[in-house]
Amino acid sequence: QVQLVESGGGLVQAGGSLRLSCAASGRTFSRYDMGWFRQAPGKEREFVAVINWSGGTNSAESVKGRFVISRDNYKNMVYLQMNSLKPEDTAVYYCARRYDSSRYVSPSAYDYWGQGTQVTVSS
């Protein structure tokens, strides 16, 4: 059984920064790509960023140049550094484990999800 636990969310003013963390259980963590998604009220869950087992990354156009995904395979941790935050970044942020080699932007390619952490950006 895999468990993912996010932390680090909160309330921040526009232009500020937050660092989200995701702690993963399981001995095979390093073999999997890990992703971050977000979901705002009334909207579908959307892809934010993904990192493969060796550290290669991709991110959504809306966050490029502002958000950075990273991982520490020794600690079973995934991080999302969020800079220059905007009110439209307000959402619940989820980390997830990718199991399917299909499109990494699709939530259906991920099998385990955390409970989410709220990020609120005030204007």
XYZ file of N, CA, C and O in Angstrom:
492
model
N 0.844 -1.187 0.000
C 0.000 0.000 0.000
C 0.886 1.246 0.000
O 1.837 1.340 0.764
N 0.559 2.186 -0.853
C 1.305 3.431 -0.962
C 0.491 4.538 -0.327
O -0.719 4.649 -0.563
N 1.146 5.336 0.466
C 0.488 6.508 1.033
C 1.270 7.752 0.661
O 2.503 7.765 0.713
N 0.530 8.786 0.289
C 1.114 10.074 -0.057
C 0.497 11.135 0.850
O -0.733 11.204 0.959
N 1.349 11.934 1.466
C 0.867 12.951 2.394
C 1.487 14.293 2.030
O 2.710 14.456 2.114
N 0.615 15.238 1.624
C 1.086 16.575 1.269
C 1.092 17.487 2.479
O 0.304 17.303 3.419
N 1.951 18.485 2.418
C 1.999 19.513 3.456
C 2.585 20.773 2.845
O 3.131 20.752 1.732
N 2.460 21.878 3.584
C 3.083 23.122 3.158
C 2.143 24.161 2.570
O 2.573 25.270 2.244
N 0.881 23.805 2.419
C -0.057 24.780 1.892
C -0.351 25.882 2.890
O 0.065 25.820 4.051
N -1.072 26.899 2.437
C -1.437 27.996 3.326
C -1.933 29.192 2.562
O -2.236 29.112 1.374
N -2.005 30.305 3.278
C -2.456 31.573 2.707
C -1.243 32.458 2.472
O -0.417 32.640 3.375
N -1.149 32.993 1.268
C -0.015 33.845 0.912
C -0.508 34.975 0.017
O -1.495 34.805 -0.713
N 0.163 36.093 0.076
C -0.191 37.212 -0.787
C 0.360 36.991 -2.191
O 1.355 36.275 -2.386
N -0.289 37.611 -3.149
C 0.190 37.533 -4.526
C 1.652 38.000 -4.596
O 2.029 38.979 -3.950
N 2.432 37.262 -5.380
C 3.858 37.549 -5.472
C 4.707 36.767 -4.494
O 5.937 36.750 -4.623
N 4.061 36.117 -3.540
C 4.780 35.360 -2.535
C 5.146 33.961 -2.992
O 4.907 33.581 -4.152
N 5.710 33.197 -2.067
C 6.188 31.850 -2.372
C 5.700 30.860 -1.317
O 5.461 31.220 -0.160
N 5.571 29.616 -1.760
C 5.287 28.495 -0.878
C 6.048 27.285 -1.392
O 6.285 27.169 -2.601
N 6.378 26.383 -0.481
C 6.993 25.128 -0.876
C 6.128 23.984 -0.366
O 5.961 23.829 0.848
N 5.587 23.223 -1.285
C 4.787 22.060 -0.930
C 5.688 20.831 -0.848
O 6.631 20.695 -1.628
N 5.352 19.958 0.077
C 6.081 18.699 0.233
C 5.099 17.542 0.132
O 3.934 17.670 0.513
N 5.604 16.427 -0.353
C 4.808 15.205 -0.434
C 5.667 14.059 0.073
O 6.708 13.749 -0.529
N 5.239 13.454 1.161
C 5.954 12.314 1.736
C 5.299 11.029 1.253
O 4.088 10.857 1.377
N 6.116 10.135 0.707
C 5.604 8.889 0.144
C 6.107 7.694 0.935
O 7.269 7.654 1.347
N 5.225 6.735 1.140
C 5.622 5.477 1.758
C 5.946 4.468 0.667
O 5.580 4.649 -0.496
N 6.630 3.387 1.026
C 6.918 2.341 0.053
C 8.364 2.345 -0.399
O 8.980 3.403 -0.540
N 8.883 1.137 -0.632
C 10.298 1.003 -0.982
C 10.578 1.203 -2.453
O 11.729 1.274 -2.854
N 9.523 1.309 -3.297
C 9.738 1.438 -4.738
C 9.534 2.866 -5.232
O 9.395 3.090 -6.428
N 9.526 3.804 -4.327
C 9.263 5.203 -4.679
C 10.142 5.678 -5.829
O 9.658 6.322 -6.761
N 11.412 5.383 -5.776
C 12.352 5.932 -6.753
C 12.102 5.426 -8.174
O 12.635 5.993 -9.130
N 11.321 4.374 -8.333
C 11.073 3.808 -9.664
C 9.968 4.534 -10.423
O 9.778 4.310 -11.616
N 9.216 5.367 -9.714
C 8.029 5.967 -10.316
C 8.183 7.458 -10.574
O 8.832 8.178 -9.809
N 7.530 7.896 -11.666
C 7.348 9.320 -11.881
C 6.336 9.822 -10.853
O 5.399 9.103 -10.477
N 6.523 11.054 -10.436
C 5.604 11.669 -9.477
C 5.102 12.994 -10.023
O 5.862 13.733 -10.668
N 3.843 13.273 -9.779
C 3.262 14.494 -10.315
C 2.547 15.334 -9.273
O 2.221 14.855 -8.185
N 2.343 16.584 -9.622
C 1.509 17.500 -8.843
C 0.345 17.941 -9.726
O 0.546 18.289 -10.897
N -0.838 17.927 -9.148
C -2.045 18.426 -9.787
C -2.687 19.437 -8.853
O -2.348 19.504 -7.675
N -3.643 20.178 -9.373
C -4.406 21.102 -8.534
C -5.845 21.144 -9.007
O -6.144 20.868 -10.169
N -6.712 21.496 -8.077
C -8.135 21.586 -8.388
C -8.741 22.771 -7.660
O -8.727 22.814 -6.426
N -9.249 23.701 -8.442
C -9.940 24.870 -7.891
C -11.425 24.566 -7.807
O -11.934 23.706 -8.534
N -12.157 25.266 -6.943
C -13.600 25.019 -6.801
C -14.327 25.138 -8.132
O -14.145 26.114 -8.872
N -15.124 24.137 -8.451
C -15.911 24.165 -9.676
C -15.136 23.852 -10.941
O -15.697 23.921 -12.039
N -13.861 23.500 -10.796
C -13.042 23.213 -11.971
C -12.516 21.783 -11.915
O -12.480 21.158 -10.852
N -12.095 21.288 -13.066
C -11.514 19.960 -13.122
C -10.098 19.979 -12.565
O -9.426 21.003 -12.552
N -9.659 18.791 -12.135
C -8.290 18.662 -11.667
C -7.342 18.870 -12.851
O -7.539 18.285 -13.921
N -6.316 19.685 -12.659
C -5.423 19.988 -13.759
C -3.963 19.700 -13.404
O -3.544 19.849 -12.246
N -3.230 19.317 -14.417
C -1.820 18.994 -14.283
C -1.013 20.247 -13.961
O -1.253 21.319 -14.519
N -0.040 20.087 -13.065
C 0.861 21.179 -12.723
C 2.292 20.843 -13.160
O 2.915 21.586 -13.904
N 2.805 19.708 -12.682
C 4.192 19.349 -12.983
C 4.406 17.871 -12.722
O 3.674 17.253 -11.944
N 5.427 17.318 -13.393
C 5.773 15.911 -13.209
C 7.294 15.784 -13.211
O 7.991 16.569 -13.862
N 7.778 14.805 -12.453
C 9.211 14.528 -12.407
C 9.417 13.026 -12.548
O 8.716 12.236 -11.906
N 10.352 12.629 -13.419
C 10.574 11.202 -13.579
C 11.593 10.696 -12.555
O 12.100 11.463 -11.734
N 11.875 9.393 -12.635
C 12.693 8.780 -11.604
C 14.101 9.355 -11.548
O 14.734 9.385 -10.490
N 14.583 9.880 -12.705
C 15.952 10.391 -12.757
C 16.021 11.907 -12.628
O 17.109 12.482 -12.704
N 14.881 12.548 -12.452
C 14.886 13.987 -12.229
C 14.459 14.837 -13.399
O 14.409 16.067 -13.279
N 14.134 14.240 -14.526
C 13.613 15.001 -15.642
C 12.231 15.533 -15.342
O 11.424 14.852 -14.696
N 11.936 16.750 -15.779
C 10.678 17.388 -15.401
C 9.920 17.947 -16.595
O 10.493 18.226 -17.653
N 8.617 18.104 -16.399
C 7.751 18.844 -17.302
C 6.741 19.593 -16.449
O 6.378 19.134 -15.361
N 6.287 20.728 -16.953
C 5.307 21.495 -16.193
C 4.313 22.156 -17.127
O 4.563 22.316 -18.325
N 3.194 22.546 -16.567
C 2.163 23.230 -17.336
C 2.659 24.619 -17.743
O 3.428 25.254 -17.026
N 2.158 25.078 -18.876
C 2.562 26.391 -19.368
C 2.236 27.493 -18.362
O 2.977 28.466 -18.240
N 1.140 27.321 -17.652
C 0.686 28.354 -16.733
C 1.629 28.550 -15.539
O 1.540 29.572 -14.854
N 2.500 27.565 -15.283
C 3.378 27.685 -14.120
C 4.862 27.704 -14.494
O 5.718 27.861 -13.623
N 5.149 27.553 -15.770
C 6.555 27.542 -16.189
C 7.241 28.860 -15.815
O 6.676 29.936 -15.974
N 8.459 28.716 -15.295
C 9.202 29.893 -14.874
C 8.859 30.348 -13.464
O 9.526 31.225 -12.918
N 7.812 29.747 -12.858
C 7.409 30.116 -11.494
C 7.466 28.927 -10.531
O 7.836 29.095 -9.365
N 7.089 27.756 -10.994
C 7.046 26.564 -10.141
C 8.176 25.609 -10.543
O 8.465 25.443 -11.727
N 8.739 24.965 -9.542
C 9.791 23.977 -9.786
C 9.486 22.713 -8.992
O 9.296 22.771 -7.772
N 9.454 21.583 -9.683
C 9.252 20.296 -9.026
C 10.604 19.624 -8.821
O 11.507 19.725 -9.656
N 10.747 18.960 -7.682
C 11.993 18.251 -7.391
C 11.674 17.034 -6.532
O 10.552 16.891 -6.038
N 12.666 16.176 -6.354
C 12.444 14.983 -5.528
C 13.733 14.591 -4.828
O 14.832 14.919 -5.284
N 13.569 13.882 -3.731
C 14.684 13.314 -2.992
C 14.371 11.830 -2.795
O 13.547 11.484 -1.943
N 14.999 10.994 -3.598
C 14.677 9.570 -3.561
C 15.157 8.891 -2.277
O 14.647 7.830 -1.905
N 16.124 9.467 -1.608
C 16.596 8.890 -0.347
C 15.587 9.117 0.767
O 15.477 8.310 1.696
N 14.889 10.237 0.677
C 13.908 10.578 1.710
C 12.476 10.248 1.298
O 11.547 10.490 2.073
N 12.283 9.728 0.084
C 10.932 9.469 -0.426
C 10.070 10.735 -0.409
O 8.922 10.715 0.049
N 10.628 11.810 -0.907
C 9.937 13.092 -0.884
C 9.857 13.711 -2.283
O 10.772 13.550 -3.095
N 8.775 14.406 -2.531
C 8.607 15.215 -3.734
C 8.245 16.630 -3.271
O 7.498 16.788 -2.298
N 8.759 17.622 -3.987
C 8.535 19.009 -3.593
C 7.997 19.813 -4.770
O 8.224 19.490 -5.940
N 7.282 20.871 -4.442
C 6.855 21.843 -5.443
C 7.140 23.223 -4.888
O 6.456 23.682 -3.969
N 8.174 23.853 -5.415
C 8.493 25.232 -5.036
C 7.683 26.162 -5.913
O 7.805 26.124 -7.144
N 6.873 26.991 -5.292
C 5.983 27.885 -6.021
C 6.372 29.318 -5.731
O 6.302 29.776 -4.581
N 6.784 30.029 -6.754
C 7.189 31.427 -6.638
C 6.266 32.316 -7.454
O 5.539 31.839 -8.335
N 6.312 33.598 -7.175
C 5.496 34.580 -7.906
C 4.043 34.121 -7.996
O 3.433 34.138 -9.074
N 3.504 33.737 -6.880
C 2.151 33.194 -6.858
C 1.116 34.235 -7.262
O 1.261 35.433 -6.971
N 0.077 33.756 -7.933
C -1.015 34.594 -8.414
C -2.328 34.105 -7.799
O -2.446 32.922 -7.447
N -3.325 34.972 -7.720
C -4.627 34.522 -7.186
C -5.189 33.320 -7.947
O -5.853 32.465 -7.338
N -4.920 33.225 -9.230
C -5.433 32.091 -10.021
C -4.720 30.774 -9.703
O -5.125 29.720 -10.198
N -3.681 30.814 -8.878
C -3.043 29.586 -8.419
C -3.781 28.974 -7.221
O -3.438 27.875 -6.773
N -4.766 29.675 -6.707
C -5.536 29.174 -5.577
C -6.233 27.874 -5.933
O -6.962 27.793 -6.921
N -5.987 26.835 -5.132
C -6.541 25.509 -5.408
C -6.089 24.554 -4.310
O -5.243 24.905 -3.478
N -6.667 23.375 -4.335
C -6.130 22.273 -3.543
C -5.089 21.574 -4.409
O -5.375 21.234 -5.558
N -3.909 21.369 -3.850
C -2.811 20.759 -4.586
C -2.619 19.320 -4.124
O -2.585 19.047 -2.916
N -2.483 18.425 -5.105
C -2.346 17.003 -4.835
C -1.053 16.471 -5.442
O -0.697 16.834 -6.564
N -0.387 15.583 -4.742
C 0.681 14.830 -5.377
C 0.153 13.438 -5.704
O -0.806 12.948 -5.087
N 0.749 12.823 -6.704
C 0.258 11.546 -7.187
C 1.388 10.745 -7.799
O 2.369 11.311 -8.307
N 1.214 9.414 -7.775
C 2.202 8.518 -8.370
C 1.741 8.094 -9.748
O 0.614 7.621 -9.924
N 2.588 8.250 -10.730
C 2.243 7.882 -12.100
C 2.557 6.423 -12.332
O 3.673 5.966 -12.083
N 1.596 5.667 -12.850
C 1.810 4.246 -13.124
C 1.706 3.918 -14.600
O 2.121 2.862 -15.048
N 1.138 4.837 -15.367
C 0.841 4.593 -16.767
C 1.711 5.501 -17.617
O 1.837 6.689 -17.336
N 2.294 4.928 -18.661
C 3.181 5.714 -19.523
C 2.419 6.591 -20.513
O 3.036 7.202 -21.374
N 1.094 6.607 -20.382
C 0.303 7.474 -21.251
C 0.540 8.930 -20.851
O 1.352 9.224 -19.985
N -0.196 9.820 -21.429
C 0.031 11.241 -21.254
C 0.134 11.628 -19.787
O -0.785 11.408 -19.009
N 1.225 12.259 -19.438
C 1.473 12.581 -18.036
C 0.558 13.685 -17.525
O 0.475 13.909 -16.326
N -0.116 14.396 -18.423
C -1.006 15.471 -17.985
C -2.374 14.936 -17.542
O -3.174 15.685 -16.992
N -2.635 13.668 -17.792
C -3.950 13.111 -17.485
C -3.970 12.490 -16.101
O -3.134 11.639 -15.780
N -4.955 12.865 -15.264
C -5.066 12.240 -13.943
C -5.226 10.725 -14.014
O -4.851 10.027 -13.060
N -5.735 10.216 -15.109
C -5.951 8.770 -15.228
C -4.649 7.987 -15.304
O -4.654 6.759 -15.163
N -3.529 8.661 -15.532
C -2.227 7.990 -15.590
C -1.603 7.805 -14.211
O -0.508 7.279 -14.097
N -2.302 8.234 -13.175
C -1.795 8.206 -11.809
C -2.696 7.321 -10.959
O -3.919 7.377 -11.069
N -2.070 6.497 -10.103
C -2.880 5.549 -9.348
C -3.029 5.888 -7.869
O -4.065 5.598 -7.276
N -2.049 6.461 -7.263
C -2.151 6.834 -5.857
C -2.103 8.351 -5.714
O -1.283 9.019 -6.368
N -2.960 8.857 -4.818
C -3.110 10.293 -4.608
C -3.055 10.614 -3.125
O -3.511 9.827 -2.289
N -2.516 11.790 -2.832
C -2.591 12.272 -1.467
C -3.944 12.911 -1.194
O -4.806 12.971 -2.075
N -4.097 13.407 0.024
C -5.381 14.000 0.424
C -5.496 15.460 0.003
O -6.579 16.035 0.040
N -4.391 16.061 -0.395
C -4.395 17.436 -0.870
C -4.042 18.445 0.206
O -4.244 18.196 1.398
N -3.530 19.577 -0.230
C -3.216 20.682 0.680
C -3.693 21.977 0.016
O -3.485 22.196 -1.176
N -4.369 22.805 0.794
C -4.974 24.029 0.262
C -3.935 25.130 0.121
O -3.184 25.418 1.061
N -3.936 25.750 -1.043
C -3.125 26.938 -1.299
C -4.074 28.076 -1.665
O -4.875 27.933 -2.596
N -3.997 29.162 -0.936
C -4.834 30.317 -1.196
C -3.937 31.534 -1.392
O -3.122 31.844 -0.527
N -4.105 32.191 -2.527
C -3.302 33.364 -2.857
C -4.226 34.582 -2.887
O -5.161 34.642 -3.687
N -3.964 35.520 -2.029
C -4.798 36.711 -1.948
C -4.216 37.819 -2.823
O -2.998 37.930 -2.996
N -5.128 38.635 -3.346
C -4.676 39.726 -4.236
C -4.381 40.990 -3.458
O -4.648 41.099 -2.275
